[in-house]
Every structure is written in structure tokens, then in C-alpha cells.
Coordinates of C-alpha atoms in Angstrom, one line a residue:
E1321 CA -85.8 -44.6 -41.6
R1322 CA -83.3 -44.1 -38.8
T1323 CA -81.3 -47.1 -40.1
K1324 CA -81.2 -45.7 -43.6
S1325 CA -80.1 -42.3 -42.4
G1326 CA -77.4 -43.9 -40.2
L1327 CA -76.1 -45.9 -43.1
Q1328 CA -76.1 -42.9 -45.3
A1329 CA -74.2 -40.9 -42.7
A1330 CA -71.6 -43.7 -42.3
R1331 CA -71.1 -43.8 -46.0
S1332 CA -70.5 -40.1 -46.2
R1333 CA -67.8 -40.6 -43.5
G1334 CA -66.2 -43.1 -45.8
K1335 CA -67.3 -46.3 -44.0
K1336 CA -68.1 -49.3 -46.1
G1337 CA -70.6 -51.9 -45.1
G1338 CA -70.7 -55.6 -45.7
R1339 CA -68.4 -58.6 -45.1
P1340 CA -64.7 -58.1 -45.4
T1341 CA -62.9 -59.6 -48.5
K1342 CA -60.3 -62.3 -48.3
K1343 CA -56.6 -61.4 -48.1
E1344 CA -55.2 -60.8 -51.6
D1345 CA -52.0 -62.7 -50.9
K1346 CA -53.9 -65.9 -49.9
V1347 CA -56.1 -65.7 -53.0
E1348 CA -53.0 -65.2 -55.3
M1349 CA -51.3 -68.1 -53.6
A1350 CA -54.3 -70.3 -54.1
V1351 CA -54.6 -69.4 -57.8
K1352 CA -50.9 -70.1 -58.3
M1353 CA -51.2 -73.4 -56.6
Y1354 CA -54.2 -74.3 -58.8
K1355 CA -52.4 -73.3 -62.0
S1356 CA -49.4 -75.4 -61.1
K1357 CA -51.5 -78.5 -61.1
D1358 CA -49.4 -80.0 -58.3
Y1359 CA -52.1 -79.6 -55.7
T1360 CA -55.6 -80.8 -55.2
I1361 CA -58.4 -78.5 -54.4
K1362 CA -58.5 -79.9 -50.8
Q1363 CA -54.8 -79.3 -50.4
I1364 CA -55.2 -75.7 -51.6
T1365 CA -58.1 -75.0 -49.2
V1366 CA -56.3 -76.4 -46.2
A1367 CA -53.0 -74.5 -47.0
T1368 CA -54.7 -71.1 -47.6
G1369 CA -57.7 -71.3 -45.3
I1370 CA -60.1 -70.4 -48.2
S1371 CA -63.2 -72.4 -48.6
K1372 CA -63.8 -74.6 -51.7
T1373 CA -66.7 -72.4 -52.8
T1374 CA -64.7 -69.2 -52.4
L1375 CA -61.7 -70.7 -54.2
Y1376 CA -63.9 -71.7 -57.2
R1377 CA -65.4 -68.1 -57.2
Y1378 CA -61.9 -66.6 -57.4
L1379 CA -60.7 -69.1 -60.0
D1380 CA -63.7 -68.2 -62.2
K1381 CA -62.6 -64.5 -62.0
A1382 CA -58.9 -65.3 -62.5
L1383 CA -59.2 -67.7 -65.4

């Protein structure tokens, strides 16, 4: 009960819980690299620092 009331109080102060999202510029760059068809998935993940699973999740949303 104390946890729920604490979370509710934090939300009322404008705080948001959960894991932070990836940087938008890195995601956009990864999608552009994928669409150019000049890079492999491995090359994109190394260049942007986004995991393969996360990359595919963003690609599903973008395409």
C-alpha cells in the first residue's frame, strides 16, 4: 500500500516510471541505414549501439 501511494504521489509530481527509451537520433539513423540496404543488421547494431531485438522492434513500427 505504501508503494502504491508513493508511486501515485510521484506521478502527480510529473515523474514517469519505467525504463528510459532509446535516443531518437540513434533510432532514426538505424532506420535510415536499414532502408539504404547498404548495411547489414550487425553493422547497424554496432554503429548505433542498439541491440538487434530493439532494432527489429523499431523497424516494425517504422515500416
